[in-house]
Amino acid sequence: MIHPSAIVENGAIIGSNTNIGAFSYLGSNVVLGDNINIFPHVIIDGHTKIQDNANIYPNATIGMAPQDYKYKDEITYIEIGKNCMIREHVTIHLGTKSGNSITRIGDNCFLMVGSHVAHDCSIGNNVILINQAALAGHVIVDDFAIIGGLSGVKQHVRIGKHAYIAGMTAVEMDILPYGVVKGVRRCYLTGVNIKGLRQRGFAKEEIHLIRDIYMEIFDGPSIEIPIRAESLQKKYADNIKINTLLKFILDHPERHLCLPNEESIIK
């Protein structure tokens, strides 16, 4: 059903059983899947594709130009996966040619009120952005990560699988898979995201091993972290979960990681 007051430009593609609420706007290059519910006063523009079963709440704005001076109205994209919940006042911007030309959000993601996904971000599956969380351009967020309310993530930061960022945290460095970080001025690593891993079905032994690996990784100068990770990778070559952690480090050994401080339980 399309409300009579909604504007749907010629060329927009709307799947079956998809509802468009009052005073909403769909641009000519928008593609919506099946069983999507667009509430009133939603704007979706640009080359934006949203897969099935999304719920998009009032005043969400998707597909507007990126906040980047280099952007000159080039054709760039947004892709949003299945079963996503996008709440009021969320903003998701198009990619840029100087980036990957696409902003991606995976399946089963929950973007709470006022959260922001900037140009060229890549968000995995089952990610949660809590109220007013903001991702700057080119941020990569892996599956099952949770970004706390009022947190800000700097450009190009990588956030690993199952990581948890506490509310009002300023994230400037990469966050390891399974980690918990917090810090209003500059975040630091406080330990392993034990609660989150339990909720995702990790066994007690697996969690203990991850914590042990954390302690080994940070047992020494930070400049030698990739060396220690490489040694551990040989030892745990057959352990998929541990390799997720070590590969995160070794894929980009030149990047700075969010480190523990003296209060952390892993030092």
XYZ file of C-alpha atoms in Angstrom:
267
model
C 0.000 0.000 0.000
C 1.262 3.466 -0.912
C -0.315 6.344 1.001
C -1.829 8.995 -1.323
C 0.398 11.698 0.164
C 3.618 9.748 -0.427
C 5.808 10.662 -3.406
C 7.267 7.779 -5.402
C 9.321 8.922 -8.375
C 9.130 7.108 -11.706
C 11.714 4.337 -11.810
C 11.526 3.369 -8.147
C 10.986 -0.359 -7.665
C 8.790 -1.557 -4.804
C 8.458 -5.215 -3.827
C 5.301 -7.051 -2.873
C 3.503 -6.350 0.396
C 5.613 -3.235 0.989
C 3.917 -0.238 2.606
C 4.864 3.406 2.057
C 3.609 5.755 4.777
C 2.198 9.256 4.558
C 4.461 12.051 3.286
C 7.358 9.699 2.599
C 9.573 10.119 -0.462
C 11.225 7.500 -2.708
C 13.679 8.620 -5.382
C 13.768 7.233 -8.897
C 16.717 4.896 -8.272
C 15.441 3.308 -5.073
C 14.846 -0.453 -4.979
C 12.807 -1.909 -2.112
C 12.331 -5.622 -1.473
C 9.269 -7.427 -0.150
C 7.455 -6.946 3.164
C 9.038 -3.599 3.965
C 7.254 -1.101 6.184
C 8.089 2.554 5.522
C 6.571 4.759 8.231
C 5.445 8.366 7.550
C 7.967 11.110 6.787
C 10.796 8.856 5.598
C 13.151 9.959 2.801
C 14.942 7.349 0.681
C 16.897 8.654 -2.290
C 19.961 7.935 -4.419
C 20.934 4.512 -5.731
C 19.662 2.761 -2.623
C 18.708 -0.904 -2.402
C 16.966 -2.283 0.687
C 16.272 -5.994 0.965
C 13.202 -7.718 2.428
C 11.515 -7.245 5.805
C 12.918 -3.859 6.804
C 11.115 -1.477 9.148
C 12.041 2.167 8.625
C 10.650 4.669 11.124
C 9.648 8.352 10.823
C 12.214 10.938 9.776
C 14.869 8.405 8.839
C 16.877 9.689 5.866
C 18.678 7.227 3.597
C 20.613 7.894 0.404
C 21.476 11.557 0.672
C 24.837 12.932 -0.461
C 27.853 12.161 1.727
C 29.327 14.862 3.948
C 32.536 14.962 1.942
C 33.833 17.990 0.004
C 35.304 15.660 -2.625
C 31.860 14.373 -3.592
C 30.703 15.889 -6.900
C 27.333 14.191 -7.476
C 28.880 10.987 -8.821
C 26.727 7.859 -8.923
C 27.380 5.949 -5.716
C 25.352 3.441 -3.736
C 23.802 2.142 -0.539
C 22.931 -1.503 0.070
C 20.986 -2.632 3.142
C 20.388 -6.309 3.903
C 17.363 -8.234 5.119
C 15.415 -7.837 8.366
C 16.881 -4.477 9.359
C 15.298 -2.131 11.889
C 16.007 1.542 11.188
C 14.531 3.828 13.818
C 13.615 7.509 13.936
C 16.077 10.119 12.640
C 18.683 7.612 11.469
C 20.891 8.928 8.646
C 22.716 6.706 6.141
C 24.773 8.401 3.433
C 25.844 7.312 -0.032
C 29.385 6.143 -0.727
C 32.053 8.189 -2.482
C 34.218 7.565 -5.529
C 37.301 8.202 -3.422
C 36.159 5.385 -1.127
C 34.424 2.200 -2.198
C 31.498 3.978 -3.917
C 29.128 2.100 -1.618
C 27.849 2.166 1.947
C 26.864 -1.336 3.082
C 24.728 -2.601 5.958
C 24.244 -6.342 6.424
C 21.305 -8.466 7.553
C 19.466 -8.238 10.893
C 20.956 -4.895 11.899
C 19.294 -2.586 14.419
C 20.030 1.128 14.026
C 18.451 2.932 16.958
C 17.188 6.508 17.152
C 19.476 9.146 15.679
C 22.366 6.874 14.772
C 24.508 7.830 11.775
C 26.295 5.736 9.149
C 28.604 7.858 7.011
C 29.866 7.314 3.483
C 31.668 4.100 2.557
C 31.027 2.359 5.877
C 30.731 -1.416 5.785
C 28.578 -2.936 8.520
C 28.266 -6.699 8.913
C 25.307 -8.772 10.070
C 23.515 -8.525 13.438
C 25.146 -5.216 14.344
C 23.476 -2.814 16.796
C 23.984 0.954 16.858
C 22.419 2.345 20.028
C 20.842 5.824 20.135
C 22.975 8.598 18.614
C 25.959 6.372 17.840
C 27.884 7.853 14.916
C 30.221 6.153 12.449
C 32.501 8.404 10.400
C 33.441 7.544 6.835
C 35.022 4.225 5.834
C 34.438 2.540 9.214
C 34.251 -1.271 9.113
C 32.060 -3.016 11.701
C 32.084 -6.812 11.833
C 29.201 -9.144 12.735
C 27.496 -8.940 16.146
C 29.312 -5.786 17.261
C 27.414 -3.341 19.478
C 28.129 0.403 19.430
C 26.924 2.154 22.578
C 24.765 5.251 22.647
C 26.376 8.644 21.976
C 29.613 6.965 20.885
C 31.691 8.319 18.025
C 33.917 6.235 15.762
C 36.729 7.900 13.803
C 37.203 7.447 10.055
C 38.723 4.157 8.842
C 38.492 2.434 12.243
C 37.850 -1.321 12.199
C 35.607 -2.913 14.845
C 35.933 -6.685 15.188
C 33.306 -9.391 15.581
C 31.398 -9.515 18.874
C 33.085 -6.332 20.143
C 31.191 -4.100 22.560
C 31.699 -0.337 22.782
C 30.290 1.274 25.912
C 28.129 4.372 25.721
C 29.727 7.803 25.174
C 32.992 6.252 24.006
C 35.397 8.028 21.650
C 36.876 5.382 19.344
C 40.082 6.348 17.531
C 41.857 2.971 17.241
C 40.852 -0.442 15.898
C 38.851 -2.641 18.297
C 39.800 -6.315 18.494
C 37.168 -9.034 18.014
C 35.502 -10.059 21.308
C 36.724 -6.935 23.142
C 35.014 -4.424 25.415
C 36.134 -0.787 25.264
C 35.117 2.419 26.989
C 36.398 5.936 27.456
C 34.851 9.377 27.077
C 37.984 11.191 25.874
C 39.899 8.247 24.442
C 38.783 4.655 24.716
C 40.830 1.807 26.143
C 40.358 -1.942 26.163
C 38.843 -3.180 29.419
C 38.685 -6.901 28.663
C 36.791 -9.569 26.751
C 33.079 -9.162 25.943
C 32.175 -12.158 28.115
C 28.462 -11.360 28.422
C 28.073 -10.919 24.671
C 29.976 -14.105 23.856
C 27.820 -16.109 26.275
C 24.697 -14.736 24.611
C 26.065 -15.836 21.221
C 26.603 -19.396 22.433
C 30.351 -19.403 23.035
C 31.381 -22.203 25.413
C 33.057 -21.342 28.724
C 36.279 -22.969 27.533
C 36.254 -20.873 24.344
C 35.803 -17.657 26.320
C 38.621 -18.573 28.698
C 40.900 -19.304 25.754
C 40.057 -15.959 24.121
C 40.912 -14.198 27.385
C 44.203 -16.097 27.582
C 45.025 -15.075 24.017
C 44.265 -11.445 24.877
C 46.685 -11.637 27.795
C 49.413 -13.084 25.573
C 48.840 -10.489 22.857
C 49.235 -7.592 25.279
C 52.079 -9.117 27.325
C 54.839 -6.856 26.059
C 55.442 -3.711 23.991
C 52.562 -2.777 21.704
C 54.909 -2.500 18.724
C 55.495 -6.268 18.987
C 51.792 -7.230 18.961
C 51.883 -8.456 15.319
C 54.917 -10.628 16.127
C 53.118 -12.236 19.058
C 49.958 -12.649 16.971
C 51.906 -14.411 14.224
C 53.410 -16.822 16.736
C 49.977 -17.559 18.222
C 48.483 -18.093 14.772
C 50.867 -20.984 14.165
C 49.903 -22.531 17.489
C 46.136 -22.170 16.942
C 45.979 -22.675 13.186
C 42.924 -24.952 13.436
C 40.889 -22.766 15.819
C 38.488 -20.622 13.763
C 37.484 -18.292 16.602
C 41.054 -17.586 17.666
C 42.076 -17.052 14.057
C 39.310 -14.456 13.713
C 41.101 -12.497 16.426
C 44.640 -13.012 15.138
C 43.737 -12.399 11.497
C 42.219 -9.060 12.510
C 45.670 -8.001 13.730
C 47.756 -9.560 10.983
C 45.634 -8.337 8.064
C 46.643 -4.753 8.939
C 49.697 -4.900 11.228
C 50.458 -1.243 10.546
C 47.260 -0.043 12.240
C 47.058 1.009 15.867
C 44.857 -1.032 18.201
C 42.841 0.151 21.156
C 45.070 -0.925 24.068
C 44.450 -1.830 27.721
C 45.320 0.601 30.478
C 46.304 -0.030 34.086
C 42.657 -0.632 35.082
C 42.086 -3.377 32.531
C 41.674 -6.946 33.724
C 43.740 -8.358 30.880
C 47.058 -6.864 31.973
